[in-house]
Amino acid sequence: MNTLIVIVGLVAGVPILLSSFAEIPVISDLAQEFQRWGIILAGFSTFLGVLNLTFVNANALRRRKQAGQVIEPVVVLVMLWGLVLIGVFFGQTHPAYDFVFENVLKPLSASGFSMLAFFIASAAYRAFRVRNVDAAILLVCGCLVMLANIPFGELIWSDLPVVSDWIMRIINGSAMKGIVIGGAIGAIATALKVIVGVERSHLRG
Amino acid sequence: MVPRDGGIFAFFAFLILATVLFWCYRKVKAGYKPYFRQIPALKGLEEAIGRAAEMGRPVHFTPGSDGFDTSFAGMTLAATICLAHIAKLCAQYDVRLLVSNRRPEVQPLTEEIVRQAFLAEGKIENFRPTDIRFFSDDQFAYASGVVGVISGEQTASNIMLGGFYAESLMFAEAGATYGNIQIAGTASTAQIPFFVTTCDYVLIGEELFAAAAVLSVDPAQVSTLMMQDIIRIALVCLIAIGALAATFGSDVIRQLILK
Amino acid sequence: MKFGITVAALLNLGLWSFLIGDNRVFRLVQSLYVGAAVAHTFVLAYRNTLIPNLWQPFTEGKYVLIVPMVLGLALFTRVTKKYSHISKIPMTFIVGVGAALAIRGALLSDLATQVASVMVALNTVDNIVMLIGTLCTLVYFTFTIKPTPVTRTMSYIGRYFMMAAFGAAFGNTVMARMSLLIGRLQFLWGDWLGIIK
Amino acid sequence: MSFFERLQSIPRITIYVLVIIVLSIPLIFPISLPLQVAPMTQAVYDAIEALEPGSIFMLSTDWEASTEAESGPQTEAIVRHVLGRDLKLIIVGLWPQGNSATQQIVERIASEMGKTYGVDWVNLGYKPGGEVVLASLAANLRELYSSDVKGTPLDQLEICRGLTSAKDVDLVCSVSWGDPGHITWVKMVQTQVGVPVVAAVTAVSLPECAPYLQSGQLLGVVGGLGGAAQYEKLVGYAGKATAGMGAQSFGHILVLTLVVLGNIGYLATRKSKEG
């Protein structure tokens, strides 16, 4: 099994890696084919999401202690499988599917995230403190950027947009560059270890 | 065989990186122990779990939003390595450890790690598989699940390592509200500000990977760290030379890199 | 007032009830959302990937696709206790492909192009600051090299550059989250109640 | 409890209610504010203006409905510009909900502007896998996309006639909320096949764009709701983004006030404790 896993990792990774450097007749075609397989497997793993959610909720139903705990898992399962079946057999354009997407999924997705506005306001009030030099720099830059992005900012200080733009482009840009370049080295090292099979903790469990 | 644009540099850069990595790996395997910079957040872990023990309350841990199939897989990996250490400490201190997962594929891994740690400490009877939870692949459901654990289980410490998205704010805020000692670590740059402003200890960016390497004592991890440092310093020199050359009107180094 | 919009608005308020505290309505609404979100992702993947990229070419004679099909099905052994080790094979494949692509992206984009783009002539304040910031941030993240006075200073400067960047990120995030709430308020006050036109 | 201590302990719910009230006032009683177009927004507009009519413009829907408030108006403004310029609009996507939502947005705009599906625009749909999808798209687009979102083979769609490989795409715009998204496009398509990329990102993702803007890997970026409002101004209409700018300003002022209040209290109590 272990050898097999190392072989699969090498077979999957090496052609794509080699074709990153040059167009090599057979190897580049193989790399392309493997990439398409990767997409197909990603497609299968979306069904793994469906299966997992089903099992989790089925287990919750089985382990329930009171009658009241039935509702949520049942709602999840009905919604999940109802939508899966309609979607698979009739497609997204089916009125029921469209209704759920437009009036349940989309608004709930947006509403969930919009709650972050409340949380951020309260976090800004509670947590954003000038505790030390780090926090002071963070605070000043954060406030400058926030102020500069509204028309009132200019009224307070006419050069504010220029300063904010400079912070975003130069200060933030150079720090991000350092992070991106450093991150790239780390990413390459980790990926290399994955391909040659040194790094395999993700297969545990 | 036609080289791609930038393929020649990419090839040699890859060769150099791979060689340095291999060299470091051999050296560490042979018993070389490199110098390690102090990472305060690691001390913080002991403090956080120790306090949970004093208070008789659980510790909460989450390995973040990413699995192993995205470009952030490294963070999840580092998080699980740190989890092994955290689980060991929890087993030693008899602290209940709650783990919240977002990714279905990470769930069994975290469960196994915690089980192994409790087993190794001879405390397997304290291990409860139901404490290792999977909420949902969905970001918000996962987020509110974690908030629910922090508020419902009255955790004493909240440890968040891995890849995070917008949910980071909710976790950190919940932890702060319930007076948790909070430790966070992520390389998701958009989320670091929230952790810096709400947590007691933060592993910024690659400090997370470094922490994992220190904890794992695994030659593969340690040698990666060494290799990264060598390449990093080499790049600093290269960039400085390249910029000086550009100042005096020579574009040679730049052009070489883009070959 | 359309029926659908009222449903959406009530679900929205149900979700927001979480702001007061975790409650039954919130969990119910959230259950609806979780089920729908996971289903939608699968339905789209099924219709846009599994059918056109797997099933159609397979039935048209591209039999080599039996390999990803079997690998894909093997992925599902993950939900069983007994056979979950089989899923390691497709997992390794996915991770292997992803790792190779990560190397490709990192080498060409983040290493080559980004490194080259900092090698600028040091003839403006912007360029000098940009260079200092990038180099100091790089030095901050060294862990196994004994610090010298120079690298220690660079490391400090790097940390301050990063804190400034994180400040900018915080400011931007506040903006983003306010925008999201504005979108919902436009929906509630406008599309639903018709107070704003 | 002293005044300063009280300053530090405004209840959570009070803040929440304040947020709703402060954001709602300018929505219900609109105020008009001057709007300056940022250079990076202008750059996106210019990149689209520079394309000849009939050029292929690929719009990638890399967002979820969570950020619809930002990504929706961005999509709308850019699509209006693109269809108005008679470019061929090809939609792909790395995230599922954004793709379905974009389909609805474009259907509405297209019927308003008298544009035909399959001739002026097409949706090739969401595919899972992130960077694998884009690597595959860069290598062999036609093998990856054999049919559109409705199942029609690409060969039967007039719009796809000039589209044989990724190199035929004249400009990519990734409307993105994170990863996979605009950076994935840069890494897997821009750097590999040289197709120019612009992006419309949530304000959260804006700081991460700076290095790629500086290096020219991203030609321009529309950032957040503010960027969308600027783009609406460039295209010449006032949509949801413009309408939201007053509330946006009020929101920032509220948060700034909260930060200042909290810190005054914090510093004052810390001083008195030290003293």
JSON list of C-alpha atoms in Angstrom, two decimals, chain D residues 4 19 51 67 96 125 155:
[
{"chain": "D", "resi": 4, "resn": "PHE", "atom": "CA", "xyz": [-14.28, 55.93, 31.08]},
{"chain": "D", "resi": 19, "resn": "VAL", "atom": "CA", "xyz": [-24.97, 49.80, 12.89]},
{"chain": "D", "resi": 51, "resn": "LEU", "atom": "CA", "xyz": [-10.36, 45.90, -27.08]},
{"chain": "D", "resi": 67, "resn": "THR", "atom": "CA", "xyz": [-20.27, 38.62, -1.25]},
{"chain": "D", "resi": 96, "resn": "PRO", "atom": "CA", "xyz": [-20.75, 27.53, -7.91]},
{"chain": "D", "resi": 125, "resn": "GLY", "atom": "CA", "xyz": [-20.37, 27.03, -16.20]},
{"chain": "D", "resi": 155, "resn": "ASP", "atom": "CA", "xyz": [-19.50, 23.87, -31.85]}
]
